[in-house]
DNA sequence: GGCCAGGCTATGG
DNA sequence: CCATAGCATGGC
């Protein structure tokens, strides 16, 4: 006679990470990562196959994770809680636009995401709004991710591996509403799964070398490559230029000038914003997207 | 219903 | 090198 099995309990661990000038909500919803959801004051997500929830309290980020763990270095790495943030901000150029962008959202941070999830997500990002990218990513995870359970029977899924997606058909991917991006994602998954591009090895390369390797993948152009370089590999000189940032650069630094090619924008960005240009870029992106509040503008 | 979205690829100057 | 069309889909 067998006793009724006890409910599956996934023991959950808790930690408090001290932070300063860290706007958790703005950071998790700023278009770097696409899986975080807010409910009951907690941000819920998945990092390295582990259920996580986070919330901001005065001076700290409170975190819970399951399965339980004593080592929280993976979370500190993801959230980048140990960087010298004041030094980064101090390295920004002191022009009016930059000051306004920083003032509009002090505490916006860059995450350090897992390369495959980040790269694949941005392959899907082309010509899509952030809300739609979230939908595509959610559909992919729902269909092809692995199930994990958090406390209280919470069920969620991992981001599917390159191997898993390479085993799908393009039509399987298209069913997740990827549109013309489906063959791009499939092709990139296949090349990554076969080791034609070794994502792990890129962490040891310099920024330009890593970019060159990423650009060999289908659906990966300069902008998508720079997003992965910045948001997953931590190359802070990478400067993704999307429609919003291009608009920001044009309006704030190239007012009423013609013949501004992509080449010139990248040259200017590298020179003007320096080694933490990618960080500055994220502030400009957020500043433009949230309507330049406090910077006036129509 | 039209415009546009964290762009890329292919093609033609 | 630069410019442009075409692309699937859906939010607003």
Coordinates of C-alpha atoms (C1' of nucleotides) in Angstrom, one line a residue:
Chain A
X1 CA 0.0 0.0 0.0
X2 CA 1.5 3.2 -1.1
X3 CA 0.9 6.5 0.7
X4 CA -0.2 9.4 -1.2
X5 CA 2.8 11.2 -2.6
X6 CA 3.5 14.4 -0.9
X7 CA 3.1 17.5 -3.1
X8 CA 6.2 18.2 -5.0
X9 CA 8.0 20.9 -3.1
X10 CA 10.8 22.7 -4.7
X11 CA 12.6 24.3 -1.8
X12 CA 13.2 27.9 -2.4
X13 CA 16.1 30.0 -1.1
X14 CA 16.1 33.7 -0.4
X15 CA 18.8 36.4 -0.5
X16 CA 19.1 40.2 -0.3
X17 CA 21.5 41.9 -2.5
X18 CA 22.6 45.4 -1.5
X19 CA 22.3 47.9 -4.4
X20 CA 22.4 51.6 -5.0
X21 CA 21.0 53.5 -7.9
X22 CA 19.3 50.4 -9.3
X23 CA 15.9 50.8 -10.9
X24 CA 14.9 47.1 -11.1
X25 CA 11.6 47.6 -12.9
X26 CA 13.0 49.9 -15.5
X27 CA 15.9 47.6 -16.1
X28 CA 13.9 44.4 -16.5
X29 CA 11.3 46.0 -18.8
X30 CA 13.7 48.1 -20.9
X31 CA 13.8 45.9 -23.9
X32 CA 17.0 44.0 -23.0
X33 CA 15.3 40.8 -21.8
X34 CA 11.9 39.7 -22.8
X35 CA 10.6 37.2 -20.3
X36 CA 10.2 39.1 -17.0
X37 CA 6.6 39.5 -15.8
X38 CA 5.4 41.6 -12.9
X39 CA 2.8 40.2 -10.5
X40 CA 2.0 41.1 -6.9
X41 CA 5.0 43.3 -6.7
X42 CA 7.5 40.6 -7.8
X43 CA 9.3 40.2 -11.0
X44 CA 9.2 36.6 -12.1
X45 CA 11.6 35.0 -14.5
X46 CA 14.0 32.2 -15.4
X47 CA 17.8 32.5 -15.2
X48 CA 20.0 29.5 -16.0
X49 CA 17.0 27.1 -15.8
X50 CA 16.1 28.3 -12.3
X51 CA 12.9 29.9 -11.2
X52 CA 13.5 33.4 -9.8
X53 CA 11.5 36.2 -8.5
X54 CA 12.8 39.7 -7.5
X55 CA 11.6 42.8 -5.9
X56 CA 13.1 46.1 -5.1
X57 CA 13.2 47.3 -1.5
X58 CA 15.0 50.3 -0.2
X59 CA 18.7 49.8 -0.8
X60 CA 18.4 46.2 -1.8
X61 CA 17.0 43.7 -4.3
X62 CA 15.3 40.8 -2.6
X63 CA 15.4 37.5 -4.5
X64 CA 14.0 34.1 -4.2
X65 CA 15.0 31.1 -6.3
X66 CA 14.2 27.5 -6.7
X67 CA 15.8 25.0 -6.6
X68 CA 17.4 26.4 -3.5
X69 CA 21.0 27.5 -3.6
X70 CA 23.6 29.0 -1.3
X71 CA 25.6 30.4 -4.2
X72 CA 24.1 33.5 -5.6
X73 CA 27.0 34.6 -7.9
X74 CA 24.9 33.7 -11.0
X75 CA 22.3 36.2 -9.9
X76 CA 24.8 38.9 -9.1
X77 CA 26.3 38.3 -12.5
X78 CA 22.9 38.5 -14.3
X79 CA 21.9 41.7 -12.5
X80 CA 25.4 43.1 -12.5
X81 CA 25.0 44.3 -8.9
X82 CA 28.7 44.6 -8.2
X83 CA 29.8 47.0 -11.0
X84 CA 31.1 50.5 -10.2
X85 CA 27.9 52.2 -11.5
X86 CA 28.9 55.7 -10.5
X87 CA 32.1 55.3 -12.5
X88 CA 30.1 54.3 -15.6
X89 CA 27.8 57.3 -15.3
X90 CA 30.7 59.6 -14.7
X91 CA 32.2 58.3 -18.0
X92 CA 29.2 59.5 -20.0
X93 CA 29.7 62.7 -22.1
X94 CA 28.4 65.8 -20.2
X95 CA 26.3 67.1 -23.0
X96 CA 22.7 68.3 -22.4
X97 CA 21.0 65.4 -24.0
X98 CA 23.0 62.8 -22.1
X99 CA 22.3 64.6 -18.8
X100 CA 18.6 64.7 -19.5
X101 CA 18.6 61.0 -20.4
X102 CA 20.3 60.0 -17.2
X103 CA 18.1 62.3 -15.1
X104 CA 15.0 60.9 -16.6
X105 CA 15.7 57.4 -15.3
X106 CA 18.6 57.1 -12.9
X107 CA 19.3 53.5 -12.0
X108 CA 18.7 52.0 -15.4
X109 CA 21.2 49.1 -15.7
X110 CA 22.6 46.7 -18.2
X111 CA 22.0 43.0 -17.5
X112 CA 24.4 40.2 -18.3
X113 CA 22.2 37.6 -20.0
X114 CA 22.8 34.1 -21.3
X115 CA 24.2 34.4 -24.8
X116 CA 21.9 32.0 -26.7
X117 CA 18.7 33.3 -25.2
X118 CA 19.8 36.9 -25.8
X119 CA 21.0 36.3 -29.4
X120 CA 17.9 34.3 -30.4
X121 CA 15.6 36.8 -28.9
X122 CA 17.2 39.6 -30.9
X123 CA 17.1 37.6 -34.1
X124 CA 13.3 37.8 -33.5
X125 CA 13.4 41.5 -32.7
X126 CA 13.7 42.8 -36.2
X127 CA 10.9 45.1 -37.3
X128 CA 8.9 44.2 -34.1
X129 CA 7.7 46.1 -31.1
X130 CA 9.0 45.0 -27.7
X131 CA 5.5 43.7 -26.7
X132 CA 5.5 41.5 -29.8
X133 CA 9.0 40.2 -29.2
X134 CA 7.8 39.2 -25.8
X135 CA 4.9 37.3 -27.3
X136 CA 7.1 35.4 -29.8
X137 CA 9.6 34.5 -27.1
X138 CA 6.8 33.4 -24.8
X139 CA 5.3 31.2 -27.6
X140 CA 8.7 29.6 -28.3
X141 CA 9.3 28.8 -24.6
X142 CA 5.8 27.5 -24.2
X143 CA 6.1 25.1 -27.1
X144 CA 9.8 24.1 -26.9
X145 CA 11.1 25.0 -23.5
X146 CA 11.6 22.6 -20.7
X147 CA 9.2 22.6 -17.8
X148 CA 10.5 23.8 -14.4
X149 CA 8.6 24.2 -11.2
X150 CA 8.9 26.8 -8.6
X151 CA 7.4 26.9 -5.2
X152 CA 3.6 26.8 -4.8
X153 CA 3.4 24.6 -7.9
X154 CA 4.4 27.4 -10.2
X155 CA 5.0 26.0 -13.6
X156 CA 7.2 27.8 -16.1
X157 CA 9.5 27.0 -19.0
X158 CA 13.1 27.5 -19.9
X159 CA 14.2 29.3 -23.1
X160 CA 14.7 26.4 -25.6
X161 CA 18.2 25.5 -26.4
X162 CA 19.8 25.9 -29.9
X163 CA 19.8 22.1 -30.2
X164 CA 16.1 21.9 -29.5
X165 CA 15.2 24.6 -32.0
X166 CA 17.5 23.1 -34.6
X167 CA 15.6 19.9 -34.3
X168 CA 12.3 21.7 -35.1
X169 CA 11.1 22.3 -38.6
X170 CA 10.9 25.9 -39.8
X171 CA 7.2 25.4 -39.9
X172 CA 7.2 24.5 -36.2
X173 CA 8.9 27.8 -35.5
X174 CA 6.6 29.7 -37.9
X175 CA 3.7 28.5 -35.8
X176 CA 5.0 30.7 -33.0
X177 CA 4.1 33.7 -35.2
X178 CA 7.7 34.4 -36.1
X179 CA 6.9 35.3 -39.7
X180 CA 9.9 35.7 -42.0
X181 CA 12.2 35.4 -38.9
X182 CA 11.5 31.6 -38.6
X183 CA 14.1 30.5 -41.1
X184 CA 16.6 33.0 -39.6
X185 CA 16.2 31.6 -36.1
X186 CA 16.3 28.0 -37.4
X187 CA 19.4 28.7 -39.4
X188 CA 21.1 30.4 -36.5
X189 CA 20.1 27.6 -34.1
X190 CA 21.5 25.0 -36.4
X191 CA 24.8 26.7 -36.8
X192 CA 25.1 27.3 -33.1
X193 CA 24.1 23.7 -32.3
X194 CA 26.6 22.3 -34.8
X195 CA 29.4 24.4 -33.3
X196 CA 29.9 26.5 -36.5
X197 CA 29.8 29.5 -34.2
X198 CA 30.9 28.7 -30.6
X199 CA 28.9 31.2 -28.4
X200 CA 30.9 30.3 -25.3
X201 CA 34.2 30.9 -27.0
X202 CA 33.2 34.4 -28.0
X203 CA 33.5 35.5 -24.4
X204 CA 37.2 35.1 -24.7
X205 CA 37.4 37.1 -27.9
X206 CA 37.6 40.9 -28.3
X207 CA 34.5 42.8 -29.3
X208 CA 35.3 43.1 -33.0
X209 CA 36.2 39.4 -33.3
X210 CA 33.1 38.4 -31.6
X211 CA 31.0 40.7 -33.8
X212 CA 32.5 39.2 -36.9
X213 CA 31.6 35.7 -35.8
X214 CA 28.0 36.7 -34.9
X215 CA 27.6 38.4 -38.3
X216 CA 28.0 35.0 -40.0
X217 CA 24.7 33.8 -38.6
X218 CA 21.5 34.2 -40.6
X219 CA 19.2 37.0 -39.3
X220 CA 22.1 38.6 -37.4
X221 CA 23.2 42.0 -38.7
X222 CA 25.1 44.8 -37.0
X223 CA 22.3 45.8 -34.7
X224 CA 21.4 42.3 -33.5
X225 CA 25.0 41.4 -33.1
X226 CA 25.6 44.6 -31.0
X227 CA 22.7 43.7 -28.8
X228 CA 24.2 40.3 -28.0
X229 CA 27.6 41.8 -27.5
X230 CA 26.3 44.4 -25.1
X231 CA 23.5 42.5 -23.2
X232 CA 25.1 39.1 -23.0
X233 CA 28.9 39.4 -23.4
X234 CA 29.3 42.7 -21.6
X235 CA 31.2 44.5 -24.3
X236 CA 30.2 48.0 -23.2
X237 CA 31.6 49.7 -26.3
X238 CA 29.0 47.9 -28.4
X239 CA 26.5 50.4 -29.5
X240 CA 23.2 49.0 -31.0
X241 CA 21.6 51.5 -33.3
X242 CA 17.9 50.8 -33.8
X243 CA 15.2 53.2 -35.0
X244 CA 14.9 54.8 -31.6
X245 CA 18.6 55.4 -31.0
X246 CA 19.0 56.6 -34.6
X247 CA 16.2 59.0 -34.0
X248 CA 17.9 60.1 -30.7
X249 CA 21.3 60.6 -32.4
X250 CA 19.7 62.5 -35.3
X251 CA 17.6 64.8 -33.1
X252 CA 20.1 65.4 -30.4
X253 CA 23.4 65.4 -32.2
X254 CA 22.8 65.7 -35.9
X255 CA 19.9 68.2 -36.0
X256 CA 19.1 69.2 -39.5
X257 CA 22.0 67.5 -41.1
X258 CA 21.8 65.3 -44.2
X259 CA 24.1 62.6 -45.6
X260 CA 24.3 60.9 -42.1
X261 CA 25.1 57.3 -43.0
X262 CA 25.0 54.4 -40.7
X263 CA 28.8 54.4 -40.9
X264 CA 29.0 58.0 -39.7
X265 CA 26.6 57.2 -36.8
X266 CA 28.8 54.4 -35.6
X267 CA 31.9 56.5 -35.9
X268 CA 30.3 59.4 -34.0
X269 CA 29.0 57.1 -31.3
X270 CA 32.3 55.4 -30.7
X271 CA 34.1 58.7 -30.5
X272 CA 31.5 60.7 -28.5
X273 CA 30.3 58.1 -26.0
X274 CA 33.5 56.2 -25.4
X275 CA 34.2 52.8 -23.8
X276 CA 30.8 52.7 -22.0
X277 CA 28.9 53.8 -25.1
X278 CA 26.6 50.8 -24.9
X279 CA 25.5 51.9 -21.5
X280 CA 24.9 55.4 -22.7
X281 CA 23.0 54.0 -25.6
X282 CA 20.6 52.2 -23.3
X283 CA 19.8 55.5 -21.5
X284 CA 19.2 57.2 -24.9
X285 CA 16.9 54.4 -25.9
X286 CA 14.9 54.5 -22.8
X287 CA 14.8 58.3 -22.9
X288 CA 13.4 58.3 -26.4
X289 CA 11.0 55.5 -25.9
X290 CA 9.5 56.9 -22.7
X291 CA 8.7 60.2 -24.4
X292 CA 11.7 62.3 -23.3
X293 CA 9.9 63.2 -20.1
X294 CA 11.7 65.9 -18.3
X295 CA 13.7 66.8 -21.4
X296 CA 10.6 68.6 -22.5
X297 CA 10.2 68.0 -26.3
X298 CA 6.8 67.7 -27.9
Chain B
dG1 C1' -7.5 50.8 -41.6
dG2 C1' -2.9 52.7 -41.8
dC3 C1' 1.4 53.3 -39.8
dC4 C1' 5.1 51.4 -37.6
dA5 C1' 7.9 48.3 -34.9
dG6 C1' 15.2 47.4 -30.4
dG7 C1' 16.3 45.0 -39.0
dC8 C1' 18.0 41.7 -42.2
dT9 C1' 18.8 40.1 -47.0
dA10 C1' 19.1 40.8 -51.8
dT11 C1' 19.8 43.9 -55.4
dG12 C1' 21.3 47.9 -57.9
dG13 C1' 23.9 52.5 -58.0
Chain C
dC1 C1' 30.4 52.0 -49.8
dC2 C1' 25.1 53.7 -49.8
dA3 C1' 20.0 53.4 -50.8
dT4 C1' 15.9 50.9 -51.2
dA5 C1' 12.2 47.1 -51.6
dG6 C1' 10.3 43.2 -49.5
dC7 C1' 9.3 40.7 -45.8
dA8 C1' 5.0 38.4 -41.7
dT9 C1' 2.7 39.9 -37.9
dG10 C1' 0.2 42.6 -34.8
dG11 C1' -0.3 46.7 -31.4
dC12 C1' -2.0 51.1 -31.3

